Amino acid sequence: MRSLLDAVQSGALAPAEAERRLRESLDTEHLGYARIDHARRLRQGFPEVIYGQGKTPAQIAGIARAIAARGEALLVTRTDGASFEAVAKVVPDAVFHEQARLIERRRPGPDGHGVILVAAAGTSDLPVAEEAAISAEVMHNRVDRLYDVGVAGLHRLLAEHQRLSAARVIIVVAGMEGALASVVGGLVSVPVVAVPTSTGYGASFGGVAALLAMLNSCASGVSVVNIDNGFGAAASASAINHLA
Amino acid sequence: MRSLLDAVQSGALAPAEAERRLRESLDTEHLGYARIDHARRLRQGFPEVIYGQGKTPAQIAGIARAIAARGEALLVTRTDGASFEAVAKVVPDAVFHEQARLIERRRPGPDGHGVILVAAAGTSDLPVAEEAAISAEVMHNRVDRLYDVGVAGLHRLLAEHQRLSAARVIIVVAGMEGALASVVGGLVSVPVVAVPTSTGYGASFGGVAALLAMLNSCASGVSVVNIDNGFGAAASASAINHLA
Amino acid sequence: MRSLLDAVQSGALAPAEAERRLRESLDTEHLGYARIDHARRLRQGFPEVIYGQGKTPAQIAGIARAIAARGEALLVTRTDGASFEAVAKVVPDAVFHEQARLIERRRPGPDGHGVILVAAAGTSDLPVAEEAAISAEVMHNRVDRLYDVGVAGLHRLLAEHQRLSAARVIIVVAGMEGALASVVGGLVSVPVVAVPTSTGYGASFGGVAALLAMLNSCASGVSVVNIDNGFGAAASASAINHLA
Amino acid sequence: MRSLLDAVQSGALAPAEAERRLRESLDTEHLGYARIDHARRLRQGFPEVIYGQGKTPAQIAGIARAIAARGEALLVTRTDGASFEAVAKVVPDAVFHEQARLIERRRPGPDGHGVILVAAAGTSDLPVAEEAAISAEVMHNRVDRLYDVGVAGLHRLLAEHQRLSAARVIIVVAGMEGALASVVGGLVSVPVVAVPTSTGYGASFGGVAALLAMLNSCASGVSVVNIDNGFGAAASASAINHLA
Amino acid sequence: MRSLLDAVQSGALAPAEAERRLRESLDTEHLGYARIDHARRLRQGFPEVIYGQGKTPAQIAGIARAIAARGEALLVTRTDGASFEAVAKVVPDAVFHEQARLIERRRPGPDGHGVILVAAAGTSDLPVAEEAAISAEVMHNRVDRLYDVGVAGLHRLLAEHQRLSAARVIIVVAGMEGALASVVGGLVSVPVVAVPTSTGYGASFGGVAALLAMLNSCASGVSVVNIDNGFGAAASASAINHLA
Amino acid sequence: MRSLLDAVQSGALAPAEAERRLRESLDTEHLGYARIDHARRLRQGFPEVIYGQGKTPAQIAGIARAIAARGEALLVTRTDGASFEAVAKVVPDAVFHEQARLIERRRPGPDGHGVILVAAAGTSDLPVAEEAAISAEVMHNRVDRLYDVGVAGLHRLLAEHQRLSAARVIIVVAGMEGALASVVGGLVSVPVVAVPTSTGYGASFGGVAALLAMLNSCASGVSVVNIDNGFGAAASASAINHLA
Amino acid sequence: MRSLLDAVQSGALAPAEAERRLRESLDTEHLGYARIDHARRLRQGFPEVIYGQGKTPAQIAGIARAIAARGEALLVTRTDGASFEAVAKVVPDAVFHEQARLIERRRPGPDGHGVILVAAAGTSDLPVAEEAAISAEVMHNRVDRLYDVGVAGLHRLLAEHQRLSAARVIIVVAGMEGALASVVGGLVSVPVVAVPTSTGYGASFGGVAALLAMLNSCASGVSVVNIDNGFGAAASASAINHLA
Amino acid sequence: MRSLLDAVQSGALAPAEAERRLRESLDTEHLGYARIDHARRLRQGFPEVIYGQGKTPAQIAGIARAIAARGEALLVTRTDGASFEAVAKVVPDAVFHEQARLIERRRPGPDGHGVILVAAAGTSDLPVAEEAAISAEVMHNRVDRLYDVGVAGLHRLLAEHQRLSAARVIIVVAGMEGALASVVGGLVSVPVVAVPTSTGYGASFGGVAALLAMLNSCASGVSVVNIDNGFGAAASASAINHLA
């Protein structure tokens, strides 16, 4: 804000333009049940993403309409078919990805500088891996998918070393013991964002085993997001990939 | 017991000898604070092992003397110098391993059939790895030590593939994320006994992260013992290694 | 790999044969959603086992077809009738075990050297016990089933001491307080693989009580697998039972 | 209170005597830092027991003096030598049990009807077992001690079946996997009060493993007190043993 | 067993009668999926109780038939209507208590000496309270029910002090913060068996809050059973109530 | 009670009136499954609130009828449509709030002195926020709702600083990381009652993450109620708002 | 801020005065290791309180000096003698309370409207109770102390009903099972702030048992602060007690 | 490796040079207790970092000497003065940072492209913040320190918005409720690496509260490392900051 005011003072910026920008940066739309943060793209490079869980289809559709009405890209996470039906009525070009539980509508935007590689340990981890991959694409990143390369058959990963080397950021998606994050982390110099999944049973405790493993990774350069949070990994990776 | 009685009935065994064997199989010595199970070697192939924690030096020495008085091998785990001083007075040929926190006295016995490989992820895991290795030796096994082969530098392990292949049982000792167990488990066909260690801090929760990782290993053939339980891994591995 | 190359150098192995073996040892088949590790039988003595949970019936059937197409044995764990329907279409001789939640197809292979005894504490533990027993059979082991011998009626177990003695490996399956593992572990000299089950309620915490009990067993020679992981116990026991 | 008033009304009790009893039943002494419940023996059969942890030696001595001044028995739990020094100055006939961490002074009282058997799994459990045994004695019960009868050597327990049968209540003290409670519970018809101890390490989690095992006992008639709470088990057992 | 043999030796017991008793004390019936411990009534005063959870209706009916065929009382816990339908076909006089989730058939037996009071904190705790009350009745005890006396309205409990005083054992059933156990424990001298229930939400963690509260009771003479384990409390209370 | 008796003694109160008040203060109505504490309004300013979970519709309706029969206000929490149907038959003017899971009937009463502000972090937190807001209204408080002001778009909250300043008590409702409580707590001088919600997934552990965050708030003046306990927050806030 | 600007615009406030107030409301002092929030008294009614744990004596003294230099009251929590020595050199009139672990210097301020009652369950809870009581006094509240009124001797509390009734806010301090909060909460209509303490052992888990009990209180109007957080309770109670 | 071989085949690389590079990439030095991964700088851009905890001073010094002998930079984490004494004898230009518990020796290397901002919530978090800041400097990054900007005094952070905007990566260090990560995450578009600290007590559970809060951040672009893992955050931030 101060830089805005300085620019006005120095004459570099017209007061009217400064006012417009300021307004925009505080732009909030009230729906009663929601207070949409339309300034988020300005602040963070991507519009507000709708967390679908715990919202009614009507609430999701209402927020989606308000975002789309500004011409923005749309992303709804952890959602389902019933919500998509409601959204499709007000945002006709929205698309639903059932496995990834995402609704999205893409809009042009500045591309990330490199490739985000999404490596998944097993087939059961695909819903989360796809949530990450599609979210990253919607946020304007090129994505490479490397699936079913868990450490029980290590040669499957080692054989793809070139794809690991070619990535600018790597998202590792793994459940059970989550060892893939450490193994990948030890092979590369780029940042690794690890996503523990709830794949497993018994003492996996809904993904806690993988989460703890990833937090305790002996490889450096590995940071972690919430269990099953493919979107969060994509957001971190995209922020990294869009750095100048 | 029935086989004993059958042998007596059939005349294959003299009643006196049968009585002697029966007595031996129930042989218990009372010290007031302890009830020594002298029949354990008969039942399980190795005399009672003294768990040192929570016992006074005098109690440990008393039990050790009673075991040694039968001419048996001696093994005290999770112990310290004060207890060793007390033991050394009554079992002069006892030996103390400070890093491994073991007191032991070896006695001849039937050798295991192959080699037990003890693989440790990092230097900080050595106290537990040595507890496993020395315990296995005291129980009459050849032991190969492969230390500091954690997954952050995977080539260190892969370069030693021959030693992995040569083992009959593998004990994997690892803290932090415990990924080494899965990686080793995926490379070999022999049984792997995994020991999580308390190496780590924060969300390692005193070894829980490694324990959960090992219990959730995606590699098959991996079973697990308690956190820091090097002795327990050695006991399992020795039981396996002594199978005909 | 080095032994292969040495054999080529010494003339003991034809280069073409060496190439064939090498290829085989890295043999991976890509299905998009899966990367089948066809080399696993070479490395570990049994083909890749399909973890059914979190996979769609179509994915399971696709992987099963690819494995069966190589003439391999097939084992799918934690699966259900819907997946079996899909598998049966592409692997007609597959068999479904509802209680054990397994799909399997057996193929000849080298027999284990002794008997694997599966001891279960109660009738409610049978699904897990059967997962262990059938998995062990599919992996070419003779299996003896000793069910409902929980410690509340100890004489039921003691009366079967001969079957305990006759086993080469013992799998103990128990929920609730999981005491059976320690009691069996104290009676035998062979390795014991303990499987905690989720049988129980309240402070059993889905099997955690039994898991902790087994990890803290005062009997030596007991190692542990994940809660309800009958398959994992079978894999460990089979690895032990196939040791020369 | 109503029965008291009825007795007064009916002339069965003199008002003065009724007043005296009523006063006594609400008898509380204020020390500033403590409000001594002198009516507890009336209500519960034994005077207030001082929980030593978290109190200064001066506070413990002050409360002990007030209790002893009424001629009551004295019991301080979870205490130490420094507190004993302070207590001994004001209650000269107090006795300190270092292993059991108890200070006590006995007074005559109505004996319990049978024997309380204290069975402990291992030598490391003795501090808690002695806390139970001595507390029970101070509360006027005959106590039989059966120590080091853990399930790893089951015959040690079975050989003492007669002492189990002779008891009116059994306190089972065990750490690690706590299996002894279930085994004893399955052998007897009398009530069993189980005390988990913090004996163990790693996944014993300071006694949680034994606590959970005991709460999940498959044997009926087993109830449980807090980890290391030998006193609490004695109080329950004594209440049972004093029932007419 | 030794007393039996001594009696034979001394002529006090005919060998044939000794044999009959011995046989009976080891009486076990095999159903394949179950190994019924028919000697349990001899050992523990009540026949084997069937834990219904995790068993199929057919298994429950099979075990129930075998028990009823001996003329014994029958008790099935944690069961449902489907299992009752199966049981009713083979044990026509069995009765189902839906709220308490019990199937039972009563048989004459020695009465307990006093009254077991079942005190429940709230209406939501009634299923567990009724499990305790009916189980205790089936085990031949007089039962007094004192419901909805939680500590938020303390006068409701204090007004019933006479019923508390009249009981020989008290079962306290409470969820949420489980404070009722401590309050009752502080008012009476008889043993209190506390049952935490899963009543509550959020940080009650399925009854853990009440369980911990009860284990940490500042009142002495309180012991605890598993969450929602009304049957277990009844078994403990009945064992106490049947002591001579 | 003593003040009542003193008033009688001094003649300030007629004995008949004293008796009436005393009776009223102990007024309890027995329904068998419930013991209604009709004195609660006298003691606490609002009649007994019915916790709906774990009660049958018939039980809820029975209690509701008894409360309404006294002309009292009615509040049922954590309930559903089936229970409302039963209640509506006996309390025709009862109202059901589906999102908030409340049944209520309002009655005149003394108003609170200021405004209770209910601030919710996100749309998914509305069911709990509405439970708090409606409960507070039923308890005679003016309520201001400030929804969807989570910290990811901080300006949404800061822009409403005046409403924060105008409140006498603030209820903060937030799931996930629960940061809103600390941020609000740092901005105001009035008491803040924080309600963690179960909004979230994975490592939110059903609201535990938010609960811990709120308990560890670095802002002072923040106290916390159970996860999802909108009613409890309203009760605390109403007690504060009704202080003279 | 807007009200400030509005006042300037309307002429109600001189620009210079507005500037002074604005400056004051953002007043921050940088010490390198700390950024003192001197505006906190304006915002929250009491200056910044120093959390002593994890800070060096030099850091604490530096911050204390800066606060005292403004003539403000001083409060340091969770501190010790070494820090007091450092503070006393720069704030000579500071006072140290060893049991409560507080350093404080009082300054005149607006008194709270009523009495804050601090009720503690046992003598072992006094350090936390005193932290609450002294903190409340430093924040200008009259405090009544009611100690050792735990529920095991309920009459001790009931006998003091008048002091409960006379309070405007009640702080309940209790460890172990924390039942005192519910009992007090059920007796009064004023707000209750509950402080769980770490008094206890074993399954008290450092105060978790009491924390959970208090969060699940069946009495309404009870809110909770962190384990051992006497200061936090005082801050909440003081905020309540200072409401107009 | 393939690219190396391709380069040889195409003549772009001399075989001798290829051999030298290959050797280097597998360069491992054995010390018995350690297997130093000298290739790590090649693979990951920085030499192996020594985790000091659980290693003896002699072991740390031995590894440090071997690394320094190659002319590499040195970093030892979680270490102490005793280890520094040992290291200083063999690496004379090593430097010890007591607060940050680091030993380091810097070497020239490629600078990161922007500034890493380390924001810490409170003075008690400085040891971890300094571990992060110094580690980042040793890894060739410019670091800006923004300390004591916790959310209880939000204006302290907002006043420094320009420094937030100027950073290329932000490390947020916070204990207690860890809210700073979400607040910062909502203000910026660059990646945020959050470090929970163990600052706090009671229900902070050694940093778990902050860890969970950060994992559940409602702001996107936030990833998390282990509790107190300042080094890990620096490694992630440095990897990001060195991306082309």
Short mmCIF file of C-alpha atoms in Angstrom, two decimals, chain A residues 2-3 6 40 42-45 113 159 161-162 168-169 184-193 211-212 215-227 229 231-232 235-236 239-241 243-244, chain H residues 1-3 6 40 42-45 113 159 162 168-169 184-193 211-212 215-227 229 231-232 235-236 239-241 243-244:
data_model
loop_
_atom_site.label_atom_id
_atom_site.label_comp_id
_atom_site.label_asym_id
_atom_site.label_seq_id
_atom_site.Cartn_x
_atom_site.Cartn_y
_atom_site.Cartn_z
CA ARG A 2 2.82 2.34 0.85
CA SER A 3 4.38 1.80 -2.57
CA ASP A 6 4.51 6.71 -2.90
CA ARG A 40 -6.76 -13.51 -3.89
CA LEU A 42 -3.85 -10.40 -7.08
CA ARG A 43 -2.23 -11.47 -3.84
CA GLN A 44 -1.43 -15.06 -4.60
CA GLY A 45 -1.58 -15.58 -8.34
CA HIS A 113 8.94 -22.21 -15.84
CA ALA A 159 14.86 -46.67 -14.63
CA HIS A 161 15.97 -41.26 -13.48
CA GLN A 162 15.92 -38.98 -16.48
CA ARG A 168 11.82 -28.45 -11.68
CA VAL A 169 9.76 -29.59 -8.71
CA VAL A 184 13.40 -39.56 -4.40
CA GLY A 185 14.68 -36.85 -2.06
CA GLY A 186 18.06 -38.55 -1.96
CA LEU A 187 18.36 -38.70 -5.75
CA VAL A 188 17.60 -35.13 -6.82
CA SER A 189 18.58 -31.54 -6.04
CA VAL A 190 15.25 -29.90 -6.80
CA PRO A 191 12.60 -29.30 -4.12
CA VAL A 192 10.37 -32.26 -3.26
CA VAL A 193 6.86 -31.76 -1.90
CA LEU A 211 2.94 -38.51 7.18
CA LEU A 212 5.38 -39.19 10.00
CA LEU A 215 8.27 -35.48 8.16
CA ASN A 216 11.23 -37.52 9.38
CA SER A 217 12.82 -37.95 5.98
CA CYS A 218 16.59 -38.39 6.20
CA ALA A 219 16.85 -36.80 2.76
CA SER A 220 17.02 -33.03 2.77
CA GLY A 221 14.88 -30.76 0.59
CA VAL A 222 11.66 -32.61 1.38
CA SER A 223 8.69 -30.69 2.77
CA VAL A 224 5.26 -32.13 3.48
CA VAL A 225 1.58 -31.27 3.16
CA ASN A 226 -1.49 -32.75 4.81
CA ILE A 227 -2.59 -36.36 4.26
CA ASN A 229 -3.77 -33.07 0.14
CA PHE A 231 -4.17 -29.82 -4.12
CA GLY A 232 -1.92 -28.38 -1.42
CA ALA A 235 -0.22 -25.13 -4.85
CA SER A 236 3.23 -25.29 -3.26
CA ALA A 239 4.32 -21.33 -6.35
CA ILE A 240 7.84 -22.72 -6.73
CA ASN A 241 7.48 -23.27 -10.44
CA LEU A 243 9.22 -18.07 -9.28
CA ALA A 244 11.12 -15.91 -11.72
CA MET H 1 24.44 -42.61 -16.37
CA ARG H 2 22.98 -43.22 -19.76
CA SER H 3 23.67 -39.62 -20.76
CA ASP H 6 25.76 -41.62 -24.76
CA ARG H 40 26.10 -35.90 -2.34
CA LEU H 42 27.20 -33.65 -7.04
CA ARG H 43 23.70 -35.07 -6.63
CA GLN H 44 22.17 -32.47 -4.37
CA GLY H 45 24.30 -29.36 -4.47
CA HIS H 113 18.76 -16.10 -6.66
CA ALA H 159 4.06 -3.33 9.31
CA GLN H 162 7.54 -5.01 2.32
CA ARG H 168 11.74 -15.32 -2.78
CA VAL H 169 10.97 -17.96 -0.19
CA VAL H 184 1.85 -15.28 6.21
CA GLY H 185 0.69 -17.85 3.69
CA GLY H 186 -2.42 -15.79 3.04
CA LEU H 187 -0.44 -12.61 2.36
CA VAL H 188 2.16 -13.72 -0.18
CA SER H 189 2.45 -15.62 -3.44
CA VAL H 190 5.89 -17.10 -2.89
CA PRO H 191 6.40 -20.57 -1.36
CA VAL H 192 6.23 -20.78 2.43
CA VAL H 193 8.09 -23.49 4.34
CA LEU H 211 2.70 -29.12 13.45
CA LEU H 212 -0.95 -30.03 12.99
CA LEU H 215 -0.38 -29.14 8.04
CA ASN H 216 -3.99 -27.96 8.10
CA SER H 217 -3.26 -24.44 6.95
CA CYS H 218 -6.18 -22.89 5.10
CA ALA H 219 -3.68 -20.80 3.14
CA SER H 220 -2.27 -22.51 0.06
CA GLY H 221 1.40 -22.69 -0.80
CA VAL H 222 2.45 -23.76 2.69
CA SER H 223 4.47 -26.94 3.16
CA VAL H 224 5.86 -28.21 6.44
CA VAL H 225 8.96 -29.85 7.89
CA ASN H 226 9.54 -31.71 11.16
CA ILE H 227 9.16 -30.04 14.56
CA ASN H 229 13.75 -28.78 12.02
CA PHE H 231 17.87 -27.09 9.00
CA GLY H 232 15.28 -28.99 6.96
CA ALA H 235 17.44 -27.09 2.83
CA SER H 236 14.03 -26.90 1.17
CA ALA H 239 16.69 -25.84 -3.11
CA ILE H 240 13.90 -23.50 -4.16
CA ASN H 241 16.14 -20.44 -4.09
CA LEU H 243 16.33 -23.09 -9.05
CA ALA H 244 17.35 -21.41 -12.28
#
